[in-house]
mmCIF file of C-alpha atoms in Angstrom:
data_model
loop_
_atom_site.group_PDB
_atom_site.id
_atom_site.type_symbol
_atom_site.label_atom_id
_atom_site.label_comp_id
_atom_site.label_asym_id
_atom_site.label_seq_id
_atom_site.Cartn_x
_atom_site.Cartn_y
_atom_site.Cartn_z
ATOM 1 C CA ASP E 1 46.432 52.273 -0.549
ATOM 2 C CA LYS E 2 45.007 50.218 2.284
ATOM 3 C CA THR E 3 41.841 51.090 4.088
ATOM 4 C CA THR E 4 41.323 49.815 7.639
ATOM 5 C CA VAL E 5 37.782 49.522 8.893
ATOM 6 C CA THR E 6 37.196 49.207 12.617
ATOM 7 C CA GLU E 7 33.810 48.104 13.898
ATOM 8 C CA THR E 8 32.786 48.967 17.422
ATOM 9 C CA VAL E 9 30.238 46.637 18.968
ATOM 10 C CA THR E 10 28.264 47.831 21.950
ATOM 11 C CA ALA E 11 26.135 45.800 24.344
ATOM 12 C CA SER E 12 22.974 47.247 22.831
ATOM 13 C CA SER E 13 23.744 45.611 19.493
ATOM 14 C CA ALA E 14 23.629 42.137 21.052
ATOM 15 C CA PRO E 15 20.310 40.253 21.121
ATOM 16 C CA ALA E 16 18.259 41.534 24.037
ATOM 17 C CA ASN E 17 16.853 38.206 25.206
ATOM 18 C CA THR E 18 18.634 35.038 24.213
ATOM 19 C CA SER E 19 16.553 33.020 26.687
ATOM 20 C CA ALA E 20 13.537 33.171 24.383
ATOM 21 C CA GLN E 21 15.309 31.159 21.712
ATOM 22 C CA ALA E 22 14.154 27.581 21.333
ATOM 23 C CA GLY E 23 16.533 25.027 22.729
ATOM 24 C CA THR E 24 17.743 23.878 26.073
ATOM 25 C CA THR E 25 20.951 25.802 26.701
ATOM 26 C CA ALA E 26 20.635 28.079 29.695
ATOM 27 C CA PRO E 27 22.307 31.509 29.648
ATOM 28 C CA ALA E 28 25.710 31.649 31.331
ATOM 29 C CA ALA E 29 24.277 33.600 34.283
ATOM 30 C CA LEU E 30 22.167 30.569 35.166
ATOM 31 C CA ALA E 31 25.016 28.059 35.115
ATOM 32 C CA ASN E 32 23.960 26.626 38.518
ATOM 33 C CA LEU E 33 20.623 25.473 37.132
ATOM 34 C CA PRO E 34 20.681 21.920 35.777
ATOM 35 C CA GLN E 35 19.928 21.411 32.107
ATOM 36 C CA PRO E 36 16.230 20.751 31.484
ATOM 37 C CA PRO E 37 14.876 17.391 30.341
ATOM 38 C CA SER E 38 15.357 16.508 26.685
ATOM 39 C CA GLY E 39 12.848 18.243 24.429
ATOM 40 C CA ALA E 40 12.148 21.138 26.819
ATOM 41 C CA THR E 41 11.927 24.689 25.511
ATOM 42 C CA GLN E 42 13.095 27.576 27.675
ATOM 43 C CA LEU E 43 10.421 30.260 27.950
ATOM 44 C CA LYS E 44 11.988 32.727 30.397
ATOM 45 C CA SER E 45 14.918 33.080 32.747
ATOM 46 C CA ASN E 46 16.275 35.563 35.221
ATOM 47 C CA ASP E 47 18.883 35.938 37.892
ATOM 48 C CA SER E 48 17.758 38.613 40.309
ATOM 49 C CA ASP E 49 17.128 39.178 44.000
ATOM 50 C CA GLY E 50 19.503 36.315 44.763
ATOM 51 C CA ILE E 51 17.441 33.707 42.955
ATOM 52 C CA GLN E 52 18.259 31.966 39.680
ATOM 53 C CA HIS E 53 15.071 30.984 37.860
ATOM 54 C CA ALA E 54 14.076 29.484 34.531
ATOM 55 C CA ARG E 55 10.680 28.505 33.089
ATOM 56 C CA TYR E 56 10.264 25.770 30.481
ATOM 57 C CA SER E 57 7.643 23.757 28.644
ATOM 58 C CA VAL E 58 7.869 20.166 27.448
ATOM 59 C CA THR E 59 5.278 18.134 25.548
ATOM 60 C CA ASP E 60 6.314 14.548 26.170
ATOM 61 C CA GLN E 61 6.716 14.435 29.979
ATOM 62 C CA THR E 62 4.257 14.611 32.861
ATOM 63 C CA PRO E 63 4.807 16.954 35.798
ATOM 64 C CA ARG E 64 5.819 13.932 37.917
ATOM 65 C CA GLN E 65 8.436 12.879 35.332
ATOM 66 C CA VAL E 66 9.878 16.418 35.290
ATOM 67 C CA ALA E 67 10.068 16.568 39.100
ATOM 68 C CA ASP E 68 11.648 13.097 39.258
ATOM 69 C CA TYR E 69 14.219 14.175 36.643
ATOM 70 C CA TYR E 70 15.418 17.062 38.848
ATOM 71 C CA VAL E 71 15.274 15.012 42.064
ATOM 72 C CA GLY E 72 17.634 12.512 40.420
ATOM 73 C CA ILE E 73 20.087 15.248 39.409
ATOM 74 C CA TRP E 74 20.014 16.878 42.838
ATOM 75 C CA LYS E 75 20.482 13.595 44.708
ATOM 76 C CA ASN E 76 23.518 12.853 42.517
ATOM 77 C CA GLU E 77 24.894 16.299 43.423
ATOM 78 C CA GLY E 78 24.490 15.597 47.159
ATOM 79 C CA PHE E 79 21.325 17.574 47.846
ATOM 80 C CA SER E 80 18.885 16.356 50.503
ATOM 81 C CA ILE E 81 15.378 16.306 49.068
ATOM 82 C CA THR E 82 13.168 18.030 51.633
ATOM 83 C CA ASN E 83 9.834 17.786 49.819
ATOM 84 C CA SER E 84 8.543 15.901 46.808
ATOM 85 C CA SER E 85 4.871 15.621 45.954
ATOM 86 C CA SER E 86 2.499 15.180 43.056
ATOM 87 C CA GLY E 87 -1.216 15.058 42.526
ATOM 88 C CA GLY E 88 -4.100 15.336 40.139
ATOM 89 C CA GLU E 89 -5.288 13.070 37.412
ATOM 90 C CA GLY E 90 -6.481 13.308 33.872
ATOM 91 C CA GLY E 91 -10.130 13.570 32.962
ATOM 92 C CA GLN E 92 -12.211 15.913 30.900
ATOM 93 C CA TYR E 93 -10.989 18.961 32.829
ATOM 94 C CA GLY E 94 -8.215 17.331 34.830
ATOM 95 C CA GLY E 95 -4.692 18.375 35.328
ATOM 96 C CA SER E 96 -1.718 17.350 37.373
ATOM 97 C CA GLY E 97 1.165 18.892 39.210
ATOM 98 C CA ALA E 98 4.361 17.928 40.951
ATOM 99 C CA ASN E 99 7.065 19.716 42.867
ATOM 100 C CA ALA E 100 10.232 19.057 44.790
ATOM 101 C CA THR E 101 12.606 21.051 46.956
ATOM 102 C CA GLY E 102 16.041 20.282 48.290
ATOM 103 C CA SER E 103 19.009 21.766 50.089
ATOM 104 C CA LYS E 104 22.759 21.389 50.456
ATOM 105 C CA ALA E 105 25.161 23.594 52.409
ATOM 106 C CA GLY E 106 22.953 26.707 52.371
ATOM 107 C CA THR E 107 21.828 26.313 48.753
ATOM 108 C CA PHE E 108 18.165 25.575 48.115
ATOM 109 C CA VAL E 109 16.625 24.178 44.931
ATOM 110 C CA ALA E 110 13.056 23.768 43.724
ATOM 111 C CA VAL E 111 11.045 22.576 40.756
ATOM 112 C CA ASP E 112 7.336 23.229 40.300
ATOM 113 C CA ALA E 113 5.585 21.564 37.336
ATOM 114 C CA GLY E 114 2.006 21.458 36.140
ATOM 115 C CA ALA E 115 -0.065 20.456 33.137
ATOM 116 C CA GLY E 116 -3.686 20.564 32.063
ATOM 117 C CA ASN E 117 -5.221 17.459 30.537
ATOM 118 C CA GLY E 118 -3.672 17.009 27.092
ATOM 119 C CA GLU E 119 -1.570 20.162 27.439
ATOM 120 C CA PRO E 120 2.218 20.653 27.633
ATOM 121 C CA THR E 121 3.897 20.484 31.034
ATOM 122 C CA TYR E 122 5.108 23.880 32.196
ATOM 123 C CA PHE E 123 7.724 24.001 34.913
ATOM 124 C CA ASP E 124 9.825 26.428 36.911
ATOM 125 C CA ILE E 125 13.217 25.614 38.390
ATOM 126 C CA CYS E 126 15.033 27.751 40.942
ATOM 127 C CA VAL E 127 18.309 27.877 42.863
ATOM 128 C CA CYS E 128 18.742 30.277 45.772
ATOM 129 C CA THR E 129 20.474 30.756 49.115
ATOM 130 C CA ASP E 130 17.154 31.799 50.711
ATOM 131 C CA LYS E 131 14.844 28.901 51.603
ATOM 132 C CA GLU E 132 11.732 31.105 51.705
ATOM 133 C CA GLN E 133 12.312 32.501 48.200
ATOM 134 C CA VAL E 134 13.029 29.142 46.599
ATOM 135 C CA GLU E 135 9.812 27.698 48.059
ATOM 136 C CA HIS E 136 7.929 30.215 45.890
ATOM 137 C CA CYS E 137 9.884 29.323 42.746
ATOM 138 C CA GLY E 138 7.000 29.689 40.277
ATOM 139 C CA LYS E 139 6.304 33.223 41.487
ATOM 140 C CA HIS E 140 9.604 34.420 39.939
ATOM 141 C CA HIS E 141 8.597 33.955 36.298
ATOM 142 C CA ASP E 142 7.313 37.474 35.563
#
């Protein structure tokens, strides 16, 4: 006698949030977002209200280095960089931040990075077809 066992897998049996896993691979739904810099850990991601967003942390790069990393990728992909700025310095209570935005053919991109003195750099990256939404990239991380 042979016994056949059939297993039915439903969506609820899959992991609920693969974006919380350490590593740098973005979920398939966020395929338009560039890969993060080496060593970055994805903290959150979502794809809602027409905006693709991911939040990361990295310990060995400054906010300016993170912003420059994305500016380089976007320029290579033909985006026009419409804003790129950084500021702040170290010190006992210092911190720094950097951001950049760009556009190409109705697609808008943004990165917003910041770090406290001696702390990891946290950054948000967004892709959207709405310029206003992408300019508030870091607001989409909740």
